[in-house]
mmCIF file of C-alpha atoms in Angstrom:
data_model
loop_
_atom_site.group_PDB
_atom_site.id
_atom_site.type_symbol
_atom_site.label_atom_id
_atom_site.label_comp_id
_atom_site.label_asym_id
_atom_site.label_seq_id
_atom_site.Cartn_x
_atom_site.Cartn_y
_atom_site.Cartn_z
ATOM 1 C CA UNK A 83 84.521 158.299 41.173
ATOM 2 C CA UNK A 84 81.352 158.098 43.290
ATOM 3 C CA UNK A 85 79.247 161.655 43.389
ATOM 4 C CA UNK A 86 78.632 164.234 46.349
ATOM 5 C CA UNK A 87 76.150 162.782 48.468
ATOM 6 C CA UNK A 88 74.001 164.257 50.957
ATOM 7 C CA UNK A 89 72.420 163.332 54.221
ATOM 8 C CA UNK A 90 69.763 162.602 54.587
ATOM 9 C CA UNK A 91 67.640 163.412 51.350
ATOM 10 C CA UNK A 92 64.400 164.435 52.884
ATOM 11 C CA UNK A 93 63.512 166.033 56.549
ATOM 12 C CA UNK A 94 60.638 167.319 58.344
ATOM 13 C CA UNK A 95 60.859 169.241 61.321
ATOM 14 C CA UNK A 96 59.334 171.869 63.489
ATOM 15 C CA UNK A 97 59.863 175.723 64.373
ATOM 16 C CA UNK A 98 62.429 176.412 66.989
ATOM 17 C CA UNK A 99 64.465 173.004 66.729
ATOM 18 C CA UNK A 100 67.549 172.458 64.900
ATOM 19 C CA UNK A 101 68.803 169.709 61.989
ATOM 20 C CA UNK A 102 72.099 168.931 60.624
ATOM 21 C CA UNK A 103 73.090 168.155 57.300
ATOM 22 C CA UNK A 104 75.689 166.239 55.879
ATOM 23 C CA UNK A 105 77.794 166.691 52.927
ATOM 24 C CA UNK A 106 80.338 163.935 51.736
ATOM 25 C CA UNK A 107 82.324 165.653 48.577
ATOM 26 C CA UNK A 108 83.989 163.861 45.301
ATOM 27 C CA UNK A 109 87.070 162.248 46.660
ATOM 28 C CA UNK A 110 90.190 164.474 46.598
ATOM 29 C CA UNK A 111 87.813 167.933 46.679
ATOM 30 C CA UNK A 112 88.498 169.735 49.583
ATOM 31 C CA UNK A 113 85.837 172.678 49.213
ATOM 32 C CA UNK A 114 82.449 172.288 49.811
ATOM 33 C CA UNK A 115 79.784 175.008 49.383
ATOM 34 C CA UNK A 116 76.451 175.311 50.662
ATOM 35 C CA UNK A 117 73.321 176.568 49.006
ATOM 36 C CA UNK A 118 69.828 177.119 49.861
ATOM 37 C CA UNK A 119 67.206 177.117 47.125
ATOM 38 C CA UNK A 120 63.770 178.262 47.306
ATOM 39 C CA UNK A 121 60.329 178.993 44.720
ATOM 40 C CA UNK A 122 61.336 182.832 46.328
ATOM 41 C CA UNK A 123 64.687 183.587 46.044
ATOM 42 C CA UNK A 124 66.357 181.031 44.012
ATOM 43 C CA UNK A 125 69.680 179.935 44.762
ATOM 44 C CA UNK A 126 71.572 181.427 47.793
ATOM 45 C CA UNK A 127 75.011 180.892 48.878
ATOM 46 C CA UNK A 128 75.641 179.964 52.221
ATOM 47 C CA UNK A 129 79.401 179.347 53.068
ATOM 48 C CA UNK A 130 82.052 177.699 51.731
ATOM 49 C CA UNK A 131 84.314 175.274 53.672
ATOM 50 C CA UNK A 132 88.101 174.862 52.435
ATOM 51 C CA UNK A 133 90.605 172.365 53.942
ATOM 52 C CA UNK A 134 88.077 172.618 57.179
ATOM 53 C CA UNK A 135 88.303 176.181 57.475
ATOM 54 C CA UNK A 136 85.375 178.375 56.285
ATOM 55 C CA UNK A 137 86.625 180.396 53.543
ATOM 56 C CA UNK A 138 83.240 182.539 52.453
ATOM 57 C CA UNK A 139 79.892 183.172 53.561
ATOM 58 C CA UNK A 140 76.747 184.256 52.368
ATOM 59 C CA UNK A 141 74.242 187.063 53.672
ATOM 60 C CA UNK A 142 72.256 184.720 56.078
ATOM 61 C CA UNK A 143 72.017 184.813 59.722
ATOM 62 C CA UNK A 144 74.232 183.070 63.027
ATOM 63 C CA UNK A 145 71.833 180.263 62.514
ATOM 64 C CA UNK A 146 72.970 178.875 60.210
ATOM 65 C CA UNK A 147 76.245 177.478 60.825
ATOM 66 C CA UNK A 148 79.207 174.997 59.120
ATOM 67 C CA UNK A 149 81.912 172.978 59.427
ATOM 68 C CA UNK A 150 84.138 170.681 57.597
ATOM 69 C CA UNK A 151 86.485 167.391 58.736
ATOM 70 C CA UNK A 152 89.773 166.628 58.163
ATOM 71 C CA UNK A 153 88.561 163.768 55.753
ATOM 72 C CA UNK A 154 86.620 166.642 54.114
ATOM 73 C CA UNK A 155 82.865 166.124 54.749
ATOM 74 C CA UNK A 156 81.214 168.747 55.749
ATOM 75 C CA UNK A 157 77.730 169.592 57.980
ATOM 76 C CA UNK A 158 75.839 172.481 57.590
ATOM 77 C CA UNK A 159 73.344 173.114 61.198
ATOM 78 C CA UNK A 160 70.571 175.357 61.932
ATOM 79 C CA UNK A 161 69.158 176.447 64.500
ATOM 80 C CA UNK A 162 65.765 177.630 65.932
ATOM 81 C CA UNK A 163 64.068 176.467 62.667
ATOM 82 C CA UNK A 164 61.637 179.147 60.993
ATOM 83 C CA UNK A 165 58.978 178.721 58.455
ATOM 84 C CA UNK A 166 61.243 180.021 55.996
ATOM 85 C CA UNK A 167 63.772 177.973 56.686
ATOM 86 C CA UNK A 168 62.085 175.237 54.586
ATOM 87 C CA UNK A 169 64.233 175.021 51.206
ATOM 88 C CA UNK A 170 66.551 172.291 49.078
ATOM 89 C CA UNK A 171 69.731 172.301 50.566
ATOM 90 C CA UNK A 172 72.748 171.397 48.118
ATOM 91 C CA UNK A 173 76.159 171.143 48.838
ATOM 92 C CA UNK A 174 78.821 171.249 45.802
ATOM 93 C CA UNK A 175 82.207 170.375 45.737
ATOM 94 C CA UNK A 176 84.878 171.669 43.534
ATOM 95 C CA UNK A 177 88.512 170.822 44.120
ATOM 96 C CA UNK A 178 89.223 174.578 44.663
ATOM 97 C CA UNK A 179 89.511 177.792 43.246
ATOM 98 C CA UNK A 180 87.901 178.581 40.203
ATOM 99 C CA UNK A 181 87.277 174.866 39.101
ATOM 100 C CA UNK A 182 84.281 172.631 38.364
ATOM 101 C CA UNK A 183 81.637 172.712 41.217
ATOM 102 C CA UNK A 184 79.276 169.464 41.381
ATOM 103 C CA UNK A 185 76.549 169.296 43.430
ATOM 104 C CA UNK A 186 74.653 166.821 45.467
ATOM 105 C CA UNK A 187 71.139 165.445 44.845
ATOM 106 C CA UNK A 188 70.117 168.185 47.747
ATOM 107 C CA UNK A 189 68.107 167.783 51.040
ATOM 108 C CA UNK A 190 64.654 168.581 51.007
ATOM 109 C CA UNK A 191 64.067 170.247 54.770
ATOM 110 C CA UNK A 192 59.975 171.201 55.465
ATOM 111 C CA UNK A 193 59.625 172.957 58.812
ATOM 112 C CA UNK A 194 55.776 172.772 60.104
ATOM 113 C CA UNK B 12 76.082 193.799 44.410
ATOM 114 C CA UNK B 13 76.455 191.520 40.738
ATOM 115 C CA UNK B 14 72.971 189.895 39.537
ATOM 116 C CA UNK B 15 72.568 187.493 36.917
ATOM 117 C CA UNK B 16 69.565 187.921 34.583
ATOM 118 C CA UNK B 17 68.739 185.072 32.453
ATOM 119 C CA UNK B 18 66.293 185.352 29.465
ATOM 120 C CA UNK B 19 63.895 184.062 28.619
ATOM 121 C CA UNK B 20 62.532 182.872 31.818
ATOM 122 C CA UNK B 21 60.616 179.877 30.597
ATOM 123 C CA UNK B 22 60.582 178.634 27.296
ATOM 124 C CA UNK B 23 57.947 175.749 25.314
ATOM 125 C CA UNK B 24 59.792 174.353 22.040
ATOM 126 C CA UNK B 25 58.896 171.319 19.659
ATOM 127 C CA UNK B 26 60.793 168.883 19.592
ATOM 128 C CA UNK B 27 63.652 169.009 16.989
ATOM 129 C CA UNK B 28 63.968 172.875 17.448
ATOM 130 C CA UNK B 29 66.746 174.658 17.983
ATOM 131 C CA UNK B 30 67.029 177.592 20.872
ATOM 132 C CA UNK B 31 69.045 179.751 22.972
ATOM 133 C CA UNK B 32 69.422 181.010 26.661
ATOM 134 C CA UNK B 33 70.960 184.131 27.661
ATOM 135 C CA UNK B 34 72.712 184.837 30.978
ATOM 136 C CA UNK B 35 73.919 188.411 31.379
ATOM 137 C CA UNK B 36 76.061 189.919 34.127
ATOM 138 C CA UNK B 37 76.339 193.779 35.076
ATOM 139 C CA UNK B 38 80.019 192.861 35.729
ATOM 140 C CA UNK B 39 82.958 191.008 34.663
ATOM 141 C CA UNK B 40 82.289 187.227 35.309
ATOM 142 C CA UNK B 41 85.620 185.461 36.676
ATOM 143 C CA UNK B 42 83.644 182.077 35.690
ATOM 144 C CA UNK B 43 80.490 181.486 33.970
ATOM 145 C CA UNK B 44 78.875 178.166 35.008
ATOM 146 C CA UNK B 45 76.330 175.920 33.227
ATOM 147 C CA UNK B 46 73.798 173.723 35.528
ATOM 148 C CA UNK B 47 70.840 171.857 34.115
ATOM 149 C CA UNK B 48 68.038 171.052 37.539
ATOM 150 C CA UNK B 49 65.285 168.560 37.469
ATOM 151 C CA UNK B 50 62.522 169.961 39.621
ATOM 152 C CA UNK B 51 63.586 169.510 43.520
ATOM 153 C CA UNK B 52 66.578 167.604 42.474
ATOM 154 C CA UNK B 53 70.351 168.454 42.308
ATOM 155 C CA UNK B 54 72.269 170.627 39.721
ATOM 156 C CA UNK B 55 73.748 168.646 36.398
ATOM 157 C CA UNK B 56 77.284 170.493 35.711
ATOM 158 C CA UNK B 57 76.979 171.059 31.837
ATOM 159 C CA UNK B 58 79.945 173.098 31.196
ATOM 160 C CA UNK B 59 82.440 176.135 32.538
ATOM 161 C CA UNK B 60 83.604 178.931 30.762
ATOM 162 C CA UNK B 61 86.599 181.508 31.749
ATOM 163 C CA UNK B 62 88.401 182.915 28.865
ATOM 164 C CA UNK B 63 86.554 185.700 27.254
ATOM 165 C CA UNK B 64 85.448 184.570 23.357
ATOM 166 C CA UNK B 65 85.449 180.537 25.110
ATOM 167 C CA UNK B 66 83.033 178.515 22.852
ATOM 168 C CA UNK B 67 82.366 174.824 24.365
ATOM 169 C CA UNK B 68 80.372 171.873 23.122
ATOM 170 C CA UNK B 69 79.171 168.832 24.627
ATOM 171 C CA UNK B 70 76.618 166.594 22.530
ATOM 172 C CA UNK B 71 74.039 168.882 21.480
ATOM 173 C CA UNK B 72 74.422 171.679 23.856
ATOM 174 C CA UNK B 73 76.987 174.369 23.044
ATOM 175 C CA UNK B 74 77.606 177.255 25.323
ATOM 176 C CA UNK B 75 79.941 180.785 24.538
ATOM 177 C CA UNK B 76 80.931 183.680 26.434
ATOM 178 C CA UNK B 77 81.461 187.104 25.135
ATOM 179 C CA UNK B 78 84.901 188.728 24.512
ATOM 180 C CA UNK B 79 84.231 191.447 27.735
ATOM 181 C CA UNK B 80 83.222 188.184 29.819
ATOM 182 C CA UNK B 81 79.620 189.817 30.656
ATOM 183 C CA UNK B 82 76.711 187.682 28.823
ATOM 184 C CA UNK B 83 77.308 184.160 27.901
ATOM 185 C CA UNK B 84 74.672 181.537 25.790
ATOM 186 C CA UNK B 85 73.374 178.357 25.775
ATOM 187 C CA UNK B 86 72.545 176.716 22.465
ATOM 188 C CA UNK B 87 70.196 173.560 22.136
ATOM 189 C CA UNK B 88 70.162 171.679 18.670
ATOM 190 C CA UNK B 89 67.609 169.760 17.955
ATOM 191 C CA UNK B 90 65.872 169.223 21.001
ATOM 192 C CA UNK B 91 64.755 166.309 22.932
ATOM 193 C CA UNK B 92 62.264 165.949 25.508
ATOM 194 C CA UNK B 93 65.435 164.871 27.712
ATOM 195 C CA UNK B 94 66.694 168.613 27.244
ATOM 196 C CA UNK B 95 63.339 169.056 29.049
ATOM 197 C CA UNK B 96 64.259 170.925 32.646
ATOM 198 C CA UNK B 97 65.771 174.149 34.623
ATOM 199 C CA UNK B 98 68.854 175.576 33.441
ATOM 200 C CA UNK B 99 70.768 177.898 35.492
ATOM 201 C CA UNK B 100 73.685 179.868 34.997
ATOM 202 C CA UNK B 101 75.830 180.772 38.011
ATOM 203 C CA UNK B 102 79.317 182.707 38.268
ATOM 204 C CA UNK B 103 82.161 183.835 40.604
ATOM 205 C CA UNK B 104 82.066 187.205 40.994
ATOM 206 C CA UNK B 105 85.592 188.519 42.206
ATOM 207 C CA UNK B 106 88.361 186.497 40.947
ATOM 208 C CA UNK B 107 89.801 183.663 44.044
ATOM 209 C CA UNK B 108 86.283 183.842 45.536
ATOM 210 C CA UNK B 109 86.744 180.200 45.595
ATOM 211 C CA UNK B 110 83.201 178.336 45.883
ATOM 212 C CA UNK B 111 80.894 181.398 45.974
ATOM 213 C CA UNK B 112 78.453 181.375 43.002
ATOM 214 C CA UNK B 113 75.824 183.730 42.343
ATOM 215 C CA UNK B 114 73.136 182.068 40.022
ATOM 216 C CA UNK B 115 70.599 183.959 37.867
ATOM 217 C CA UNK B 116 66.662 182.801 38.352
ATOM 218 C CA UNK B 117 66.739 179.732 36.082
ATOM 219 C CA UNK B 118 64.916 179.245 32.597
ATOM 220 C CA UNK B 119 62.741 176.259 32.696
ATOM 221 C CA UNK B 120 62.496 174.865 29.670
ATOM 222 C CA UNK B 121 59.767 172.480 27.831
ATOM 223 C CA UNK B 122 60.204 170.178 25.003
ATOM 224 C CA UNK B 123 56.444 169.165 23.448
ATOM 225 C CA UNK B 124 57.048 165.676 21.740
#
């Protein structure tokens, strides 16, 4: 079975635009988390997406949004970059509950 | 809110040596997860644990947690500069939380040749 994979793997933008990332999970997972990690707080939880519906989320602000498709790829956006928005992002997918989560090689986003 | 405090936080070994990482939880962990991170890349899933007194093994690296489900190890035999990296212990706080993992700080580990 091929790996999450994440789109794309490195991205530079600046303050006050907005990116998407993409998150294709292990075939036949249908949850996908998101994470942010950073040298400050480690790793984060953002949300978690479950058979396209959004089943947790994390302590970070409407910016930072989800969603997930029917075929169960998910995007994470934000919005109005910060500074501090720069971090790996990594999605994981498990096929539910409390099973095996795997992540993706990440996305690298730098905001200038 | 639960925390996860992993000891030591960074740790230099020879090669050959044997050692141990700690991850301990204020509260009762529903799922303790392994994860071994090459700097700025993705996670490597080592190993899950859920059953209180759980011991599991794979190659060299052997992980157990505790009967009350509140600290759980990592074990390294023999090392290998390949064990070389950051390992990270994360865990589902509330039973059918799904995908939400809180993850302790990481110990970054060194293997000197």
């Amino acid at each position: 079975k091929a790996g999450v994979t994440q789109t794309p793997r490195y991205l530079i933008k600046t303050r006050g635009q907005q990116v998407t990332l993409s998150c294709s999970p292990i075939s036949g997972h249908r949850s996908v988390s998101w994470y942010q990690q950073t040298p400050g707080q480690g790793l984060q939880f953002l949300f978690e997406y479950f058979s396209e519906t959004q089943r947790n989320k994390g302590n970070f602000p409407g910016r930072f949004s989800g969603r997930q498709f029917s075929n169960s790829r998910s995007e994470m956006n934000v919005s109005t970059l910060e500074l501090g928005d720069s971090a790996l992002y990594l999605c994981a997918s498990s096929s539910g509950g409390t099973q095996e989560q795997f992540f993706g090689p990440g996305t690298r986003l730098t905001v200038l | 809110s639960q925390e996860l405090e992993q000891s030591p936080q960074s740790l230099i070994v020879q090669e050959g040596k044997n050692l141990t990482i700690n991850c301990t939880s204020s509260k009762t962990l529903y799922g303790l997860y392994w994860y071994k991170q090459k700097y700025g890349e993705g996670l490597i899933f080592l190993m899950m644990l859920q059953k209180g007194g759980e011991e599991k093994s794979h190659e060299k690296i052997t992980a157990k947690l505790d009967e009350k489900k509140q600290q759980s190890s990592l074990h390294i035999t023999a090392s290998q500069p390949s064990h070389a990296g950051i390992y990270l212990c994360g865990a589902l706080s509330t039973y059918n939380q799904g995908g939400k993992l809180i993850f302790g700080q990481g110990t970054e580990l060194s293997v000197k040749p």
